PDB file of N, CA and C in Angstrom:
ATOM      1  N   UNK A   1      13.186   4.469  -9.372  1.00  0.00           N
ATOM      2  CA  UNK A   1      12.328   3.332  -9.096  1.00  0.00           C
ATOM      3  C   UNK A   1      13.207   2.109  -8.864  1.00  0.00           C
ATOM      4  N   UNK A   2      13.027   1.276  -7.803  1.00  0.00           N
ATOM      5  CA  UNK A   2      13.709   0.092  -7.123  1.00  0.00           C
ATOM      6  C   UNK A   2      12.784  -0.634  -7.234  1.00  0.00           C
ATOM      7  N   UNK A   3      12.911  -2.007  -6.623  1.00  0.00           N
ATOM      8  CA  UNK A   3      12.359  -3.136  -5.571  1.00  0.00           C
ATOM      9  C   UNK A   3      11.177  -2.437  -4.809  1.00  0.00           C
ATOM     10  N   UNK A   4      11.550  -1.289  -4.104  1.00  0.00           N
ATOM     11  CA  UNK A   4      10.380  -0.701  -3.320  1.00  0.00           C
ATOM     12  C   UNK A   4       9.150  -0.357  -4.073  1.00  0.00           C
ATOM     13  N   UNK A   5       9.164  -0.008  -4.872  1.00  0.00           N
ATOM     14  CA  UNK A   5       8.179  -0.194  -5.855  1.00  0.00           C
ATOM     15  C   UNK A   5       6.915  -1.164  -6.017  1.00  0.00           C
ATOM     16  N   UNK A   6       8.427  -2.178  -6.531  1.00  0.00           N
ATOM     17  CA  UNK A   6       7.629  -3.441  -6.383  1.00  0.00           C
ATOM     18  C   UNK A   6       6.867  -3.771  -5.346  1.00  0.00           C
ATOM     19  N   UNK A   7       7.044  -3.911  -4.189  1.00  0.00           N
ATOM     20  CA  UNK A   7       6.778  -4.122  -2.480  1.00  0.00           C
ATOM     21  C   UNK A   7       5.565  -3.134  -2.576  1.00  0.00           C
ATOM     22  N   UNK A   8       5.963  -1.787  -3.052  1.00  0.00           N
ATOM     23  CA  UNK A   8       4.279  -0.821  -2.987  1.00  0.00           C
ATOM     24  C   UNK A   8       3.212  -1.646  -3.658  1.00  0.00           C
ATOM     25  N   UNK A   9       3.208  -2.108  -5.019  1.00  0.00           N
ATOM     26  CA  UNK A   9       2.168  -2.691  -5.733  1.00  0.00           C
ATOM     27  C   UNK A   9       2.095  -3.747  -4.946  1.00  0.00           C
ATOM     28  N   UNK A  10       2.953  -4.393  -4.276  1.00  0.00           N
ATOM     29  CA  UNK A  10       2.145  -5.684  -3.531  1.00  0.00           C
ATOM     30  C   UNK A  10       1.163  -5.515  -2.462  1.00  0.00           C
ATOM     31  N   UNK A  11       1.994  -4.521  -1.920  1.00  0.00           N
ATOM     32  CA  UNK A  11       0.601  -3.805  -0.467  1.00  0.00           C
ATOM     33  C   UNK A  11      -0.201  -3.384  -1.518  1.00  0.00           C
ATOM     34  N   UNK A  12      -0.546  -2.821  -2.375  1.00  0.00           N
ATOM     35  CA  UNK A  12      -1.656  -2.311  -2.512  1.00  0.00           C
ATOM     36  C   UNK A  12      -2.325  -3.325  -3.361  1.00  0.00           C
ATOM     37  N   UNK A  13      -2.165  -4.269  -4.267  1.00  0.00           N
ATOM     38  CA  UNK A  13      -2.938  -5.519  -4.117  1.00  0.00           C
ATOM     39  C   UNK A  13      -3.925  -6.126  -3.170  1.00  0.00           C
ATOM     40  N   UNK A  14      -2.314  -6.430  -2.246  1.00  0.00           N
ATOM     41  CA  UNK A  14      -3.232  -7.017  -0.665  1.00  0.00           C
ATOM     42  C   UNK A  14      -4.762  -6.279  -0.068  1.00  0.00           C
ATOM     43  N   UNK A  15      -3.974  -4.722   0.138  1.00  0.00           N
ATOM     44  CA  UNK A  15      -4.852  -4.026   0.805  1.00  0.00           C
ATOM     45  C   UNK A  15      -6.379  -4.180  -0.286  1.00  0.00           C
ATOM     46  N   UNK A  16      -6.297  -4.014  -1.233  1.00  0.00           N
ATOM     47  CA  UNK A  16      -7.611  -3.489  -2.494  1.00  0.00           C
ATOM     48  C   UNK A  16      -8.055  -5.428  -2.193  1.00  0.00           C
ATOM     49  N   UNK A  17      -7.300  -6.895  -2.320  1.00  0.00           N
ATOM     50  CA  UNK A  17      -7.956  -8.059  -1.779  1.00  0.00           C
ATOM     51  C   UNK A  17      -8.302  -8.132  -0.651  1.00  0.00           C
ATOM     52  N   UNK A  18      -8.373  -7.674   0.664  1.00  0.00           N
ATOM     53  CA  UNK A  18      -8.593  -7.734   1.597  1.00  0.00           C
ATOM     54  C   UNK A  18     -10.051  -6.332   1.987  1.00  0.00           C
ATOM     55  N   UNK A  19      -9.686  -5.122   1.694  1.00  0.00           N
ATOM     56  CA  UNK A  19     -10.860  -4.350   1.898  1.00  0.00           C
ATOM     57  C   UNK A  19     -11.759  -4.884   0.510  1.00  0.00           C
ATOM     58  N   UNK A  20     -12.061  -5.114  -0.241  1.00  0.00           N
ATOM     59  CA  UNK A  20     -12.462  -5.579  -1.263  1.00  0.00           C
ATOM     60  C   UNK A  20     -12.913  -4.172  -2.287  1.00  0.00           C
ATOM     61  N   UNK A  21     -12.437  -3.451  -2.527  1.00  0.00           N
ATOM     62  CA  UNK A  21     -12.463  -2.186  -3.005  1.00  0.00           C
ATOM     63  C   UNK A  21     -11.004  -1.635  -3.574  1.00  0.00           C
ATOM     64  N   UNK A  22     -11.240  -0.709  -4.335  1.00  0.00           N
ATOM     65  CA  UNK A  22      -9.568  -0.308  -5.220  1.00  0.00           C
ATOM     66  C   UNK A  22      -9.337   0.894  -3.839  1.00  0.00           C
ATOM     67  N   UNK A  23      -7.436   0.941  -3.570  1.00  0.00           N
ATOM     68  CA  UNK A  23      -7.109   1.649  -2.978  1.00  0.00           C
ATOM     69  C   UNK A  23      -6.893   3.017  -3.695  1.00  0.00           C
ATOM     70  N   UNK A  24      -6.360   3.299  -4.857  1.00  0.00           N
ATOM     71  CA  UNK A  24      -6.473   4.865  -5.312  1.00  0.00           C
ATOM     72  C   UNK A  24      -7.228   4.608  -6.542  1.00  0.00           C
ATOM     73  N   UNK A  25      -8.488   4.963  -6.846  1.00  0.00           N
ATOM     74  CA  UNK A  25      -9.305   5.198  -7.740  1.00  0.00           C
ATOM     75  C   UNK A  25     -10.443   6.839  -7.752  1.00  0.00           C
ATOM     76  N   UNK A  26     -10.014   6.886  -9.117  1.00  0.00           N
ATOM     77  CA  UNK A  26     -10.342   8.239  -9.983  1.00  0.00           C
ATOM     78  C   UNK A  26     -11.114   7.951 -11.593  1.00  0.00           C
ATOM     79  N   UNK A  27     -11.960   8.943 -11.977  1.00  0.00           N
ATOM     80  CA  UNK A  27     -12.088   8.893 -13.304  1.00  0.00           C
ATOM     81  C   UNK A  27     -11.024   8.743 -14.128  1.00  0.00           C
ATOM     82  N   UNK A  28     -10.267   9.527 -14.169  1.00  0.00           N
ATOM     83  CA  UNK A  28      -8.699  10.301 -14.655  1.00  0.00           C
ATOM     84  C   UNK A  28      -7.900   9.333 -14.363  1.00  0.00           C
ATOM     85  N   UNK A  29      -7.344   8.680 -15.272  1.00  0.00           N
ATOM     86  CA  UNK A  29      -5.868   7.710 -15.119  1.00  0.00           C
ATOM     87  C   UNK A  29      -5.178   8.715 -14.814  1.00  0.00           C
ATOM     88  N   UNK A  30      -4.772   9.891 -14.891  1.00  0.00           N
ATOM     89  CA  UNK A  30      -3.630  10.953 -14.787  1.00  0.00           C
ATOM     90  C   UNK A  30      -3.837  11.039 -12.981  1.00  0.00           C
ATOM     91  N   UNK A  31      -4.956  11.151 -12.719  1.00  0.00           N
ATOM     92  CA  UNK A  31      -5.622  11.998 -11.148  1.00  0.00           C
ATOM     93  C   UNK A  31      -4.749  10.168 -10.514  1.00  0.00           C
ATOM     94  N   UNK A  32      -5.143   9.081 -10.396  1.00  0.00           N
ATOM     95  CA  UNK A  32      -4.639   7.866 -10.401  1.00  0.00           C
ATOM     96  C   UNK A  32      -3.231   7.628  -9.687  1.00  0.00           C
ATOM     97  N   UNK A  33      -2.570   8.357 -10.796  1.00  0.00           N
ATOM     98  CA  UNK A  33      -1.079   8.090 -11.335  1.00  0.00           C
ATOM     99  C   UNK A  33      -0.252   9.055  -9.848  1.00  0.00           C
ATOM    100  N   UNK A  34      -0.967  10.609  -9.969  1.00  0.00           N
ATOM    101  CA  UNK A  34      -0.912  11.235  -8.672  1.00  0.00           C
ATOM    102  C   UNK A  34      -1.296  11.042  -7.520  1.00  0.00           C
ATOM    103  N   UNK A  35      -1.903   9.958  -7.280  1.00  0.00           N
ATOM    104  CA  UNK A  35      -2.710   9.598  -5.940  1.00  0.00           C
ATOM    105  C   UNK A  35      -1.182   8.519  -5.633  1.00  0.00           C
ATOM    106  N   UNK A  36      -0.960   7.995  -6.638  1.00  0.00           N
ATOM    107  CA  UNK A  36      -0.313   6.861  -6.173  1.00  0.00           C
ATOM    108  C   UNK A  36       1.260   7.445  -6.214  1.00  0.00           C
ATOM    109  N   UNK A  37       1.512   8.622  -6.525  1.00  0.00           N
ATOM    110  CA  UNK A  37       2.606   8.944  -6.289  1.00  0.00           C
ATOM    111  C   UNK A  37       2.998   9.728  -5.330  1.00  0.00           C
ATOM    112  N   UNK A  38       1.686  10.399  -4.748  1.00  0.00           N
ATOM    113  CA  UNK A  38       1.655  10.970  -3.088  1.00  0.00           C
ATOM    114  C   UNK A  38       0.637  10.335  -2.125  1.00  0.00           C
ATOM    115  N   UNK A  39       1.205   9.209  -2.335  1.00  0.00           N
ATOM    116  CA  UNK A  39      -0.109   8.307  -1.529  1.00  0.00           C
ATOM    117  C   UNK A  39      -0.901   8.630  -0.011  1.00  0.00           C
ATOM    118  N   UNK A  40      -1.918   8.673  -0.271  1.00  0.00           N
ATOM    119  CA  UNK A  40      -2.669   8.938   1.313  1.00  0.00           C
ATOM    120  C   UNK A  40      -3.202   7.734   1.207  1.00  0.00           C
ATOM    121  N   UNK A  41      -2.777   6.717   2.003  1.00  0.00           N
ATOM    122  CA  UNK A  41      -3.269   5.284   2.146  1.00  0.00           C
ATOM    123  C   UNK A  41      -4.181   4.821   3.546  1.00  0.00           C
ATOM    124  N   UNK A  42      -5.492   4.875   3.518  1.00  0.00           N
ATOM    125  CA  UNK A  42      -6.491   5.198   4.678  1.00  0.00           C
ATOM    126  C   UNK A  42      -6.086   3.481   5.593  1.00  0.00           C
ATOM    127  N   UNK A  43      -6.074   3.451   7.026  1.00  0.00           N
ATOM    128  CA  UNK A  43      -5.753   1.973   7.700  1.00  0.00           C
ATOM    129  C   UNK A  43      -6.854   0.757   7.563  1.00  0.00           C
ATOM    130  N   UNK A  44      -6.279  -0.112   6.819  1.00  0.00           N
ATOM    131  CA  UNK A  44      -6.980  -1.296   6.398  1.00  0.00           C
ATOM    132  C   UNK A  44      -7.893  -1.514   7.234  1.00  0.00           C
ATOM    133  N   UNK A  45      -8.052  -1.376   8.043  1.00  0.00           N
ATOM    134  CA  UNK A  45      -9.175  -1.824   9.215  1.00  0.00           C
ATOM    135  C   UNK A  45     -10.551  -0.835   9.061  1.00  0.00           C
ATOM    136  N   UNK A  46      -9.976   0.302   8.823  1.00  0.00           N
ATOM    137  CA  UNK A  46     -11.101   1.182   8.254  1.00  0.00           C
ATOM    138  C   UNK A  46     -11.881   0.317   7.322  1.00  0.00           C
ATOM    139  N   UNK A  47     -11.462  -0.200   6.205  1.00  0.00           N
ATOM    140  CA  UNK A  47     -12.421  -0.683   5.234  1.00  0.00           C
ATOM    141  C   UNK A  47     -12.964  -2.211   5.597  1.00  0.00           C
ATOM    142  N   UNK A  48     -12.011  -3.021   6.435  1.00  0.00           N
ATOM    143  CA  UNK A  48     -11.610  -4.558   6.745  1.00  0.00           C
ATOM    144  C   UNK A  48     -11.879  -4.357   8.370  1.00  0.00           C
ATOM    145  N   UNK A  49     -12.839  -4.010   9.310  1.00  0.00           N
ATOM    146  CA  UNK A  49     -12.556  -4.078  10.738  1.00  0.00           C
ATOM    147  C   UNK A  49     -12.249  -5.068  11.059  1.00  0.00           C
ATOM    148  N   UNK A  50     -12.471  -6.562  10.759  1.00  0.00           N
ATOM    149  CA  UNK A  50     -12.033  -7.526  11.171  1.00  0.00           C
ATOM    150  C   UNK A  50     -10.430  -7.913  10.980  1.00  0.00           C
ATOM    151  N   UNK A  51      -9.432  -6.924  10.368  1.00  0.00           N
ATOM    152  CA  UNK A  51      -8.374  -6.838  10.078  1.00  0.00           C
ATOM    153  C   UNK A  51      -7.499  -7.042  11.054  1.00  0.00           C
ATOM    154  N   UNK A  52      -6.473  -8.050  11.237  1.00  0.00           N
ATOM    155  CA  UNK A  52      -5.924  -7.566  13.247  1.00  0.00           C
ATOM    156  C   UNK A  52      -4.745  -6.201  12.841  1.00  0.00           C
ATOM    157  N   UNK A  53      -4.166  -6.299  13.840  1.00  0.00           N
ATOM    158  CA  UNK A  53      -3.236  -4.828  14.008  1.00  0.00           C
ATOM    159  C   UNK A  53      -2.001  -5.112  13.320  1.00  0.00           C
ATOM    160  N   UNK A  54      -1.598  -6.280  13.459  1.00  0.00           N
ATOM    161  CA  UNK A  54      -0.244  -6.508  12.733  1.00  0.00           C
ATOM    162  C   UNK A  54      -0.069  -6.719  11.503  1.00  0.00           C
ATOM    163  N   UNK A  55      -1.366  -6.749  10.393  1.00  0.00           N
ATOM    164  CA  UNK A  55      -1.608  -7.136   9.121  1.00  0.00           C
ATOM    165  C   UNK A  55      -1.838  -5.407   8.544  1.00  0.00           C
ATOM    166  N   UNK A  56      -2.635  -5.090   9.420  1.00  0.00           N
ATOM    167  CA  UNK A  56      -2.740  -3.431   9.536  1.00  0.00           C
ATOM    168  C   UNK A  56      -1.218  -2.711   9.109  1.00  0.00           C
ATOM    169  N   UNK A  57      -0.506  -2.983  10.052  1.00  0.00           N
ATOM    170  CA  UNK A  57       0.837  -2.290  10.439  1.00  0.00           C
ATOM    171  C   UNK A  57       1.529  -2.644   9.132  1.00  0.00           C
ATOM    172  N   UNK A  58       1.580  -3.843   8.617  1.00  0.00           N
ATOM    173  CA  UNK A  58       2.430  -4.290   7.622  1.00  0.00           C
ATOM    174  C   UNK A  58       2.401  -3.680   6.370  1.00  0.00           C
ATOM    175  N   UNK A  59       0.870  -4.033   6.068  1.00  0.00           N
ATOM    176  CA  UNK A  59       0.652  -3.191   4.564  1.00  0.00           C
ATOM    177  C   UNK A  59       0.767  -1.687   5.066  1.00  0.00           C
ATOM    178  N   UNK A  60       0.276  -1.178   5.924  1.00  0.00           N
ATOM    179  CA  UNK A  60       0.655   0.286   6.012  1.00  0.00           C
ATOM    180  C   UNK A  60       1.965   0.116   5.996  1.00  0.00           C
ATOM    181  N   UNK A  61       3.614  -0.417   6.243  1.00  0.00           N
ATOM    182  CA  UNK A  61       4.547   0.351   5.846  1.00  0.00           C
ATOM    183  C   UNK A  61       4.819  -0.691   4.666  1.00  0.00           C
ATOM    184  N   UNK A  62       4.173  -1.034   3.745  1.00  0.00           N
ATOM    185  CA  UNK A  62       4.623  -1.096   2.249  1.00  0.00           C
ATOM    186  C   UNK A  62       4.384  -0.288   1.699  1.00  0.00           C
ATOM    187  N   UNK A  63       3.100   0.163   2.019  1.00  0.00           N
ATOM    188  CA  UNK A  63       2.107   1.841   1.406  1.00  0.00           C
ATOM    189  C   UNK A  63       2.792   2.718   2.092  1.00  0.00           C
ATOM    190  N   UNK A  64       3.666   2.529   2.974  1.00  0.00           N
ATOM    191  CA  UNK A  64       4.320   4.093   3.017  1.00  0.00           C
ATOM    192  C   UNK A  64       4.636   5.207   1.816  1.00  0.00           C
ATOM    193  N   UNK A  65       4.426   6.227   1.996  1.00  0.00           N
ATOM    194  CA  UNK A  65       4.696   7.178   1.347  1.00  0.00           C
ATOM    195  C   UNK A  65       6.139   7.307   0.697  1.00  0.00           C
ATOM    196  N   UNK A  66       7.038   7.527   1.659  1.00  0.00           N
ATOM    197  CA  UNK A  66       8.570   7.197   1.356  1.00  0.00           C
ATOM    198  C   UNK A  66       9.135   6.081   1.101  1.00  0.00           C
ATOM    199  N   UNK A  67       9.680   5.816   0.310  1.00  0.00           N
ATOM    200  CA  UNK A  67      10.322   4.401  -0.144  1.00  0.00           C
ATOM    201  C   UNK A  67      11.135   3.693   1.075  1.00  0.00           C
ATOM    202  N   UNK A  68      12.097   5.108   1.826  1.00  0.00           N
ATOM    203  CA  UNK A  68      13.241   4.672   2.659  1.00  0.00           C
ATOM    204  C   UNK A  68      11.772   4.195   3.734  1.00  0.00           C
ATOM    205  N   UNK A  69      10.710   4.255   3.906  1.00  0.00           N
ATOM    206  CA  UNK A  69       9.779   3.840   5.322  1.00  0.00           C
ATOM    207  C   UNK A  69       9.162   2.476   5.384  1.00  0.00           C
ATOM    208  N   UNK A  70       9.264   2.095   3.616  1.00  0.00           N
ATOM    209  CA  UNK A  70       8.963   0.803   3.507  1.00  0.00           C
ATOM    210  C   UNK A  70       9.616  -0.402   3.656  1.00  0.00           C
ATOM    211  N   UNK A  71       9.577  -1.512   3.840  1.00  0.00           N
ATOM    212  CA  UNK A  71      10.267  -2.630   3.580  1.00  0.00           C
ATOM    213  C   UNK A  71      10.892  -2.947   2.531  1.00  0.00           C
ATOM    214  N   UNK A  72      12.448  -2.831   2.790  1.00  0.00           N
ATOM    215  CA  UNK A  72      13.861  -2.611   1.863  1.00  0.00           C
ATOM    216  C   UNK A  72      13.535  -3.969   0.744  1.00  0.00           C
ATOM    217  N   UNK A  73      13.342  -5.222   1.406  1.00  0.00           N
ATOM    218  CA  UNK A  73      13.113  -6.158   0.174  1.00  0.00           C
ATOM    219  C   UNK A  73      12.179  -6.943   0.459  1.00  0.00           C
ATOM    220  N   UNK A  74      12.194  -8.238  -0.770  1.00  0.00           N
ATOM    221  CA  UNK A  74      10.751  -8.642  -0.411  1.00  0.00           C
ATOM    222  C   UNK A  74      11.126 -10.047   0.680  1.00  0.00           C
ATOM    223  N   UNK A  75      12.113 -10.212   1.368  1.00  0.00           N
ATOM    224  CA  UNK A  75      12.448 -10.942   2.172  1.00  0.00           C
ATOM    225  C   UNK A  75      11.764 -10.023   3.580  1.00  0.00           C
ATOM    226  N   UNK A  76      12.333  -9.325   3.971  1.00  0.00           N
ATOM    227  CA  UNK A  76      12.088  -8.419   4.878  1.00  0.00           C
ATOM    228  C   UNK A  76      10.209  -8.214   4.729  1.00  0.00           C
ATOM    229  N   UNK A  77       9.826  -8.270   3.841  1.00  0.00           N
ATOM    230  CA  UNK A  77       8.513  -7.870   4.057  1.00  0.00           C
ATOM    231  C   UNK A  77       7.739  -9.558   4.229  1.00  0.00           C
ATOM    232  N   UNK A  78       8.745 -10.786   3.810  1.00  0.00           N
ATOM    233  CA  UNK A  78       7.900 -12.063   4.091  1.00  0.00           C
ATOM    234  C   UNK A  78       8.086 -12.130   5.823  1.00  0.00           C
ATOM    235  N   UNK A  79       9.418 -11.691   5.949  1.00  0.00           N
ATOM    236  CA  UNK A  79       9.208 -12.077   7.820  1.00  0.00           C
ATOM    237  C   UNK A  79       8.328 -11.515   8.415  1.00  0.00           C
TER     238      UNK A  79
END
């Protein structure tokens, strides 16, 4: 666990303030814990249509799956 980490919980903040709904939710804190550690992260616009494409694009690669796919720091993810 890195920085990228960190950068994941921020997309998924954003994304869960913006669609106004939790992005991995389960009964099971355990079921949770696995969602968020093989994330299937559905495109913000799905929940947010008024979302544009480049706000889309962004949080999808913080929610990337792979760490190396996300934005290395949190500089890189302010530009």
């Amino acid at each position: 666990v890195d920085a990228r980490a960190d950068l994941f919980a921020v997309g998924a903040v954003l994304w869960e303030l913006i669609a106004g709904r939790k992005l991995f939710d389960a009964e099971n804190p355990l079921r949770i814990i696995e969602m968020i550690r093989a994330p299937v992260v559905p495109p913000l616009r799905g929940a947010a249509p008024l979302v544009d494409d480049e706000l889309d694009a962004i949080l999808a690669r913080a929610l990337a799956p792979s760490p190396d796919d996300r934005f290395q720091s949190a500089r890189e993810l302010a530009k």
